[in-house]
PDB file of C-alpha atoms and ligand atoms in Angstrom:
ATOM      1  CA  SER A   1     -12.163 -34.143  97.401  1.00  0.00           C
ATOM      2  CA  SER A   2      -9.238 -32.536  97.094  1.00  0.00           C
ATOM      3  CA  GLN A   3      -9.221 -34.580  93.593  1.00  0.00           C
ATOM      4  CA  ASP A   4     -12.023 -32.722  92.674  1.00  0.00           C
ATOM      5  CA  LEU A   5     -11.738 -29.373  93.802  1.00  0.00           C
ATOM      6  CA  GLN A   6      -8.159 -29.790  91.400  1.00  0.00           C
ATOM      7  CA  LYS A   7     -10.575 -30.810  88.780  1.00  0.00           C
ATOM      8  CA  ILE A   8     -12.719 -27.520  89.089  1.00  0.00           C
ATOM      9  CA  ILE A   9      -9.695 -24.933  89.107  1.00  0.00           C
ATOM     10  CA  ALA A  10      -7.671 -26.556  86.230  1.00  0.00           C
ATOM     11  CA  GLY A  11     -11.066 -26.659  84.150  1.00  0.00           C
ATOM     12  CA  ARG A  12     -12.339 -23.275  84.415  1.00  0.00           C
ATOM     13  CA  ARG A  13      -8.409 -22.122  83.566  1.00  0.00           C
ATOM     14  CA  ALA A  14      -8.434 -24.294  80.078  1.00  0.00           C
ATOM     15  CA  ALA A  15     -11.795 -23.126  79.259  1.00  0.00           C
ATOM     16  CA  ASP A  16     -10.322 -19.434  79.522  1.00  0.00           C
ATOM     17  CA  PHE A  17      -7.522 -20.002  76.363  1.00  0.00           C
ATOM     18  CA  VAL A  18     -11.334 -20.504  74.044  1.00  0.00           C
ATOM     19  CA  GLN A  19     -11.577 -16.897  72.606  1.00  0.00           C
ATOM     20  CA  ASP A  20     -14.475 -15.782  71.026  1.00  0.00           C
ATOM     21  CA  GLY A  21     -15.509 -17.095  67.053  1.00  0.00           C
ATOM     22  CA  MET A  22     -13.278 -20.250  67.801  1.00  0.00           C
ATOM     23  CA  VAL A  23     -14.342 -23.835  66.298  1.00  0.00           C
ATOM     24  CA  VAL A  24     -13.626 -25.581  69.654  1.00  0.00           C
ATOM     25  CA  GLY A  25     -13.320 -29.285  70.416  1.00  0.00           C
ATOM     26  CA  ILE A  26     -14.616 -30.613  73.525  1.00  0.00           C
ATOM     27  CA  GLY A  27     -13.414 -33.550  75.262  1.00  0.00           C
ATOM     28  CA  SER A  28     -14.979 -36.306  77.503  1.00  0.00           C
ATOM     29  CA  GLY A  29     -14.542 -36.967  81.396  1.00  0.00           C
ATOM     30  CA  SER A  30     -15.049 -35.510  84.374  1.00  0.00           C
ATOM     31  CA  THR A  31     -12.714 -32.931  84.313  1.00  0.00           C
ATOM     32  CA  ILE A  32     -13.596 -31.897  80.889  1.00  0.00           C
ATOM     33  CA  ALA A  33     -17.526 -31.619  82.460  1.00  0.00           C
ATOM     34  CA  GLN A  34     -16.487 -28.303  84.252  1.00  0.00           C
ATOM     35  CA  VAL A  35     -14.759 -27.009  81.130  1.00  0.00           C
ATOM     36  CA  ILE A  36     -17.959 -27.256  79.575  1.00  0.00           C
ATOM     37  CA  THR A  37     -19.373 -26.164  82.612  1.00  0.00           C
ATOM     38  CA  ALA A  38     -17.488 -22.926  82.788  1.00  0.00           C
ATOM     39  CA  LEU A  39     -18.009 -22.315  78.656  1.00  0.00           C
ATOM     40  CA  GLY A  40     -21.553 -22.654  78.685  1.00  0.00           C
ATOM     41  CA  GLU A  41     -21.595 -20.057  81.754  1.00  0.00           C
ATOM     42  CA  ARG A  42     -19.491 -17.353  79.288  1.00  0.00           C
ATOM     43  CA  VAL A  43     -22.360 -18.746  76.097  1.00  0.00           C
ATOM     44  CA  ALA A  44     -24.830 -17.688  78.818  1.00  0.00           C
ATOM     45  CA  ASN A  45     -23.165 -14.805  80.556  1.00  0.00           C
ATOM     46  CA  GLU A  46     -20.846 -13.244  77.713  1.00  0.00           C
ATOM     47  CA  ASN A  47     -22.723 -14.067  74.727  1.00  0.00           C
ATOM     48  CA  LEU A  48     -19.288 -16.142  73.627  1.00  0.00           C
ATOM     49  CA  LYS A  49     -20.009 -17.457  70.222  1.00  0.00           C
ATOM     50  CA  ILE A  50     -18.325 -20.730  69.473  1.00  0.00           C
ATOM     51  CA  VAL A  51     -18.820 -24.212  67.751  1.00  0.00           C
ATOM     52  CA  GLY A  52     -18.258 -26.815  69.800  1.00  0.00           C
ATOM     53  CA  VAL A  53     -17.264 -30.803  68.035  1.00  0.00           C
ATOM     54  CA  PRO A  54     -17.882 -33.269  70.610  1.00  0.00           C
ATOM     55  CA  THR A  55     -15.303 -36.157  71.317  1.00  0.00           C
ATOM     56  CA  SER A  56     -18.394 -38.527  72.487  1.00  0.00           C
ATOM     57  CA  GLU A  57     -22.574 -38.752  71.981  1.00  0.00           C
ATOM     58  CA  LYS A  58     -21.850 -38.036  76.214  1.00  0.00           C
ATOM     59  CA  THR A  59     -20.079 -34.717  75.463  1.00  0.00           C
ATOM     60  CA  ARG A  60     -22.693 -33.432  72.390  1.00  0.00           C
ATOM     61  CA  ARG A  61     -25.364 -34.198  74.786  1.00  0.00           C
ATOM     62  CA  ASN A  62     -24.105 -31.874  77.716  1.00  0.00           C
ATOM     63  CA  ALA A  63     -22.572 -29.571  76.176  1.00  0.00           C
ATOM     64  CA  ALA A  64     -25.563 -28.609  73.761  1.00  0.00           C
ATOM     65  CA  LYS A  65     -27.833 -28.562  76.800  1.00  0.00           C
ATOM     66  CA  LEU A  66     -25.601 -25.823  78.275  1.00  0.00           C
ATOM     67  CA  GLY A  67     -26.329 -23.717  75.291  1.00  0.00           C
ATOM     68  CA  ILE A  68     -22.711 -25.001  72.880  1.00  0.00           C
ATOM     69  CA  PRO A  69     -23.609 -25.136  69.338  1.00  0.00           C
ATOM     70  CA  MET A  70     -22.478 -28.949  68.462  1.00  0.00           C
ATOM     71  CA  TYR A  71     -21.249 -29.571  65.250  1.00  0.00           C
ATOM     72  CA  ASN A  72     -19.633 -32.973  64.443  1.00  0.00           C
ATOM     73  CA  VAL A  73     -15.679 -32.756  62.899  1.00  0.00           C
ATOM     74  CA  ASP A  74     -16.999 -33.424  59.126  1.00  0.00           C
ATOM     75  CA  ASP A  75     -19.136 -30.232  59.366  1.00  0.00           C
ATOM     76  CA  VAL A  76     -16.386 -28.097  60.536  1.00  0.00           C
ATOM     77  CA  ASP A  77     -13.228 -26.589  58.229  1.00  0.00           C
ATOM     78  CA  LYS A  78     -10.911 -26.881  61.376  1.00  0.00           C
ATOM     79  CA  ILE A  79     -10.529 -27.318  64.483  1.00  0.00           C
ATOM     80  CA  ASP A  80      -8.667 -24.333  66.398  1.00  0.00           C
ATOM     81  CA  LEU A  81      -8.926 -25.729  69.383  1.00  0.00           C
ATOM     82  CA  THR A  82      -9.242 -28.826  71.657  1.00  0.00           C
ATOM     83  CA  ILE A  83      -9.086 -29.027  75.152  1.00  0.00           C
ATOM     84  CA  ASP A  84      -9.402 -32.551  76.665  1.00  0.00           C
ATOM     85  CA  GLY A  85      -8.688 -34.582  79.425  1.00  0.00           C
ATOM     86  CA  ALA A  86      -6.246 -37.720  80.545  1.00  0.00           C
ATOM     87  CA  ASP A  87      -5.882 -40.628  82.520  1.00  0.00           C
ATOM     88  CA  GLN A  88      -2.162 -40.238  82.509  1.00  0.00           C
ATOM     89  CA  ILE A  89       0.538 -37.966  81.385  1.00  0.00           C
ATOM     90  CA  SER A  90       4.502 -38.990  81.472  1.00  0.00           C
ATOM     91  CA  ASP A  91       7.154 -36.163  81.433  1.00  0.00           C
ATOM     92  CA  ASP A  92       7.635 -36.376  78.196  1.00  0.00           C
ATOM     93  CA  PHE A  93       4.089 -35.751  77.293  1.00  0.00           C
ATOM     94  CA  SER A  94       3.231 -38.727  76.078  1.00  0.00           C
ATOM     95  CA  ALA A  95      -0.473 -39.785  77.779  1.00  0.00           C
ATOM     96  CA  ILE A  96      -2.715 -42.721  78.200  1.00  0.00           C
ATOM     97  CA  LYS A  97      -6.806 -41.846  77.235  1.00  0.00           C
ATOM     98  CA  GLY A  98      -9.701 -44.256  77.250  1.00  0.00           C
ATOM     99  CA  GLY A  99     -10.736 -44.347  80.328  1.00  0.00           C
ATOM    100  CA  GLY A 100     -14.138 -43.242  79.374  1.00  0.00           C
ATOM    101  CA  ALA A 101     -14.096 -45.253  76.408  1.00  0.00           C
ATOM    102  CA  ALA A 102     -14.333 -42.443  74.139  1.00  0.00           C
ATOM    103  CA  LEU A 103     -10.816 -42.362  72.780  1.00  0.00           C
ATOM    104  CA  LEU A 104     -11.116 -43.191  69.172  1.00  0.00           C
ATOM    105  CA  TRP A 105     -13.699 -39.977  68.513  1.00  0.00           C
ATOM    106  CA  GLU A 106     -10.837 -38.105  71.110  1.00  0.00           C
ATOM    107  CA  LYS A 107      -8.250 -39.378  69.001  1.00  0.00           C
ATOM    108  CA  ILE A 108     -10.405 -38.060  65.931  1.00  0.00           C
ATOM    109  CA  VAL A 109     -10.848 -35.072  67.127  1.00  0.00           C
ATOM    110  CA  ALA A 110      -7.086 -34.392  68.534  1.00  0.00           C
ATOM    111  CA  PHE A 111      -5.516 -34.969  64.692  1.00  0.00           C
ATOM    112  CA  ASN A 112      -7.879 -32.251  63.498  1.00  0.00           C
ATOM    113  CA  SER A 113      -7.196 -29.862  65.614  1.00  0.00           C
ATOM    114  CA  ARG A 114      -4.780 -26.517  65.481  1.00  0.00           C
ATOM    115  CA  GLU A 115      -4.200 -26.734  69.054  1.00  0.00           C
ATOM    116  CA  ASN A 116      -4.352 -29.272  71.772  1.00  0.00           C
ATOM    117  CA  ILE A 117      -5.015 -28.928  75.757  1.00  0.00           C
ATOM    118  CA  TRP A 118      -5.165 -31.591  78.056  1.00  0.00           C
ATOM    119  CA  VAL A 119      -6.769 -30.331  81.628  1.00  0.00           C
ATOM    120  CA  VAL A 120      -5.587 -32.970  84.584  1.00  0.00           C
ATOM    121  CA  ASP A 121      -5.727 -32.980  88.205  1.00  0.00           C
ATOM    122  CA  SER A 122      -2.092 -33.914  89.969  1.00  0.00           C
ATOM    123  CA  SER A 123      -2.769 -37.552  90.488  1.00  0.00           C
ATOM    124  CA  LYS A 124      -2.517 -37.909  86.356  1.00  0.00           C
ATOM    125  CA  ARG A 125       1.769 -37.234  86.285  1.00  0.00           C
ATOM    126  CA  VAL A 126       3.411 -40.195  86.084  1.00  0.00           C
ATOM    127  CA  PRO A 127       6.920 -40.300  85.375  1.00  0.00           C
ATOM    128  CA  LYS A 128       6.435 -43.157  82.945  1.00  0.00           C
ATOM    129  CA  LEU A 129       2.844 -44.591  81.771  1.00  0.00           C
ATOM    130  CA  ASN A 130       1.903 -47.331  83.918  1.00  0.00           C
ATOM    131  CA  GLN A 131      -2.283 -47.476  84.557  1.00  0.00           C
ATOM    132  CA  TYR A 132      -4.023 -49.916  81.692  1.00  0.00           C
ATOM    133  CA  LEU A 133      -4.261 -49.058  78.264  1.00  0.00           C
ATOM    134  CA  PRO A 134      -7.659 -49.220  76.992  1.00  0.00           C
ATOM    135  CA  VAL A 135      -7.387 -50.769  72.874  1.00  0.00           C
ATOM    136  CA  GLU A 136     -10.728 -50.617  70.702  1.00  0.00           C
ATOM    137  CA  ILE A 137     -10.982 -52.916  68.923  1.00  0.00           C
ATOM    138  CA  ILE A 138     -13.485 -54.429  66.411  1.00  0.00           C
ATOM    139  CA  PRO A 139     -16.397 -56.916  67.728  1.00  0.00           C
ATOM    140  CA  TYR A 140     -15.810 -59.329  65.506  1.00  0.00           C
ATOM    141  CA  GLY A 141     -12.442 -61.339  65.541  1.00  0.00           C
ATOM    142  CA  SER A 142     -12.457 -59.567  69.016  1.00  0.00           C
ATOM    143  CA  ASP A 143     -11.749 -63.316  71.002  1.00  0.00           C
ATOM    144  CA  GLN A 144      -9.055 -63.866  68.937  1.00  0.00           C
ATOM    145  CA  LEU A 145      -7.441 -60.854  69.192  1.00  0.00           C
ATOM    146  CA  PHE A 146      -8.190 -61.628  73.743  1.00  0.00           C
ATOM    147  CA  LYS A 147      -5.753 -64.599  72.796  1.00  0.00           C
ATOM    148  CA  ARG A 148      -3.045 -62.669  70.528  1.00  0.00           C
ATOM    149  CA  PHE A 149      -2.626 -60.060  74.011  1.00  0.00           C
ATOM    150  CA  THR A 150      -2.859 -63.077  76.241  1.00  0.00           C
ATOM    151  CA  ALA A 151      -0.158 -64.846  74.069  1.00  0.00           C
ATOM    152  CA  ASP A 152       1.821 -61.416  74.480  1.00  0.00           C
ATOM    153  CA  GLY A 153       2.155 -61.032  77.776  1.00  0.00           C
ATOM    154  CA  PHE A 154      -0.343 -57.985  77.724  1.00  0.00           C
ATOM    155  CA  HIS A 155      -3.459 -59.245  80.601  1.00  0.00           C
ATOM    156  CA  PRO A 156      -6.389 -58.372  78.467  1.00  0.00           C
ATOM    157  CA  THR A 157      -9.726 -57.757  80.363  1.00  0.00           C
ATOM    158  CA  TRP A 158     -12.838 -56.659  79.194  1.00  0.00           C
ATOM    159  CA  ARG A 159     -14.634 -53.069  79.196  1.00  0.00           C
ATOM    160  CA  LEU A 160     -17.746 -54.649  80.786  1.00  0.00           C
ATOM    161  CA  ASP A 161     -20.641 -51.765  81.850  1.00  0.00           C
ATOM    162  CA  GLN A 162     -22.364 -52.500  85.030  1.00  0.00           C
ATOM    163  CA  ASN A 163     -24.187 -55.305  83.815  1.00  0.00           C
ATOM    164  CA  GLY A 164     -21.025 -57.460  82.939  1.00  0.00           C
ATOM    165  CA  ASN A 165     -21.859 -56.845  79.352  1.00  0.00           C
ATOM    166  CA  PRO A 166     -19.000 -55.570  76.876  1.00  0.00           C
ATOM    167  CA  VAL A 167     -18.931 -52.050  76.921  1.00  0.00           C
ATOM    168  CA  ARG A 168     -19.763 -49.940  72.999  1.00  0.00           C
ATOM    169  CA  THR A 169     -18.386 -47.560  71.989  1.00  0.00           C
ATOM    170  CA  ASP A 170     -19.666 -44.630  70.179  1.00  0.00           C
ATOM    171  CA  SER A 171     -18.546 -46.202  67.040  1.00  0.00           C
ATOM    172  CA  ALA A 172     -20.178 -49.562  68.467  1.00  0.00           C
ATOM    173  CA  ASN A 173     -17.106 -51.211  68.496  1.00  0.00           C
ATOM    174  CA  TYR A 174     -15.643 -53.332  71.560  1.00  0.00           C
ATOM    175  CA  LEU A 175     -12.675 -52.223  74.219  1.00  0.00           C
ATOM    176  CA  ILE A 176      -9.869 -54.435  75.771  1.00  0.00           C
ATOM    177  CA  ASP A 177      -7.672 -52.889  78.173  1.00  0.00           C
ATOM    178  CA  LEU A 178      -4.384 -53.792  78.576  1.00  0.00           C
ATOM    179  CA  HIS A 179      -2.407 -54.317  81.596  1.00  0.00           C
ATOM    180  CA  ILE A 180       1.086 -53.480  81.713  1.00  0.00           C
ATOM    181  CA  PRO A 181       3.448 -52.900  84.332  1.00  0.00           C
ATOM    182  CA  VAL A 182       4.969 -49.688  82.899  1.00  0.00           C
ATOM    183  CA  ILE A 183       4.901 -48.442  79.231  1.00  0.00           C
ATOM    184  CA  GLU A 184       9.089 -47.995  78.322  1.00  0.00           C
ATOM    185  CA  ASN A 185       8.645 -47.069  74.705  1.00  0.00           C
ATOM    186  CA  PRO A 186       5.083 -45.548  74.366  1.00  0.00           C
ATOM    187  CA  ARG A 187       5.640 -44.940  70.134  1.00  0.00           C
ATOM    188  CA  ASP A 188       6.404 -48.495  69.754  1.00  0.00           C
ATOM    189  CA  LEU A 189       3.709 -50.031  71.786  1.00  0.00           C
ATOM    190  CA  GLY A 190       1.697 -48.096  69.228  1.00  0.00           C
ATOM    191  CA  GLN A 191       2.772 -49.217  66.447  1.00  0.00           C
ATOM    192  CA  GLU A 192       2.934 -52.311  67.453  1.00  0.00           C
ATOM    193  CA  LEU A 193      -1.438 -52.350  68.398  1.00  0.00           C
ATOM    194  CA  ILE A 194      -1.963 -50.277  65.352  1.00  0.00           C
ATOM    195  CA  ASN A 195      -0.465 -52.690  63.288  1.00  0.00           C
ATOM    196  CA  MET A 196      -2.496 -55.813  64.364  1.00  0.00           C
ATOM    197  CA  VAL A 197      -5.745 -56.883  62.531  1.00  0.00           C
ATOM    198  CA  GLY A 198      -9.150 -55.861  64.557  1.00  0.00           C
ATOM    199  CA  VAL A 199      -7.426 -53.097  66.106  1.00  0.00           C
ATOM    200  CA  VAL A 200      -9.254 -49.819  65.209  1.00  0.00           C
ATOM    201  CA  GLU A 201      -7.375 -47.671  67.748  1.00  0.00           C
ATOM    202  CA  HIS A 202      -5.070 -47.175  71.414  1.00  0.00           C
ATOM    203  CA  GLY A 203      -5.480 -45.091  73.979  1.00  0.00           C
ATOM    204  CA  LEU A 204      -1.209 -44.239  73.986  1.00  0.00           C
ATOM    205  CA  PHE A 205      -1.719 -40.309  71.924  1.00  0.00           C
ATOM    206  CA  THR A 206       2.098 -39.210  71.447  1.00  0.00           C
ATOM    207  CA  ASP A 207       3.209 -36.216  69.827  1.00  0.00           C
ATOM    208  CA  VAL A 208      -0.054 -34.335  70.152  1.00  0.00           C
ATOM    209  CA  VAL A 209      -0.489 -31.901  73.154  1.00  0.00           C
ATOM    210  CA  ASN A 210       1.021 -28.450  73.233  1.00  0.00           C
ATOM    211  CA  ARG A 211      -0.273 -27.280  76.395  1.00  0.00           C
ATOM    212  CA  VAL A 212      -1.201 -28.935  79.690  1.00  0.00           C
ATOM    213  CA  VAL A 213      -3.279 -27.696  82.692  1.00  0.00           C
ATOM    214  CA  ILE A 214      -2.471 -28.839  85.536  1.00  0.00           C
ATOM    215  CA  GLY A 215      -4.846 -28.691  88.873  1.00  0.00           C
ATOM    216  CA  SER A 216      -2.984 -29.219  92.479  1.00  0.00           C
ATOM    217  CA  ASP A 217      -3.311 -28.452  95.989  1.00  0.00           C
ATOM    218  CA  ASP A 218      -1.082 -24.965  95.685  1.00  0.00           C
ATOM    219  CA  GLY A 219      -3.644 -23.731  92.005  1.00  0.00           C
ATOM    220  CA  VAL A 220      -2.636 -24.519  88.338  1.00  0.00           C
ATOM    221  CA  GLU A 221      -0.001 -24.911  86.872  1.00  0.00           C
ATOM    222  CA  ILE A 222       0.767 -24.486  82.812  1.00  0.00           C
ATOM    223  CA  ILE A 223       2.970 -26.016  80.568  1.00  0.00           C
ATOM    224  CA  GLU A 224       3.810 -25.462  77.535  1.00  0.00           C
ATOM    225  CA  ALA A 225       4.950 -29.364  75.596  1.00  0.00           C
TER     226      ALA A 225
HETATM  227  O1  DER B   1     -11.344 -40.694  78.151  1.00  0.00           O
HETATM  228  C1  DER B   1     -10.349 -40.276  78.355  1.00  0.00           C
HETATM  229  O2  DER B   1      -9.446 -40.274  77.854  1.00  0.00           O
HETATM  230  C2  DER B   1     -11.263 -39.149  79.196  1.00  0.00           C
HETATM  231  O3  DER B   1     -10.487 -37.549  79.210  1.00  0.00           O
HETATM  232  C3  DER B   1     -11.424 -39.477  80.937  1.00  0.00           C
HETATM  233  O4  DER B   1     -10.947 -40.437  80.803  1.00  0.00           O
HETATM  234  C4  DER B   1      -9.919 -38.432  81.810  1.00  0.00           C
HETATM  235  O5  DER B   1     -11.324 -38.462  82.781  1.00  0.00           O
HETATM  236  P1  DER B   1     -11.152 -37.879  84.054  1.00  0.00           P
HETATM  237  O6  DER B   1     -11.265 -35.953  83.532  1.00  0.00           O
HETATM  238  O7  DER B   1     -12.456 -38.294  84.322  1.00  0.00           O
HETATM  239  O8  DER B   1     -10.554 -38.198  84.510  1.00  0.00           O
END
């Protein structure tokens, strides 16, 4: 599909920002899968020397399989560059992330990185954030939180796996997706959510990204945030 092609060209272009000797934070999702493939080729063909830091166990496995040495965020001094995907990016470079249930480790890796690049296909660009918002919560008290989200008008739904069981994140937490028509002020909403007891992290990423790589039917556009 056109979207798949956009992910391929954007992912491969984003991988070009990785330089020899870098510690690279590697994101999660299908767009980043293209980045991992491109980096794996460079490790194999150019003998690229990098250290990868995963944002999910799935990414750790996929990158290691392609010969990228993977280390935990606590095993490196600092991450030079993190490349990750996003579910939506608004005009002010806020994003919703977490569609792949990896938002907590993604945010931890992002905040320990000197530079952050997001790679998306053109469908992810919106004027204002308006898709479902993932929130990672501690299981104990999660039903109470669900009721509070409902009372607050956030229209919550449980993130369930294909068997209808609640998804467990890599940190063994639950995910609740909030459905808010338009998020006018992501910073304020993020503050409200992070202050709720039992909320571990949310999928609003503000004041994080430095550069966005966007695949479209006309090629790849690179925007400095
Ligand atoms: O969870 C995330 O934020 C991921 O980056 C992800 O949702 C992006 O997914 P995609 O590249 O498969 O659209």
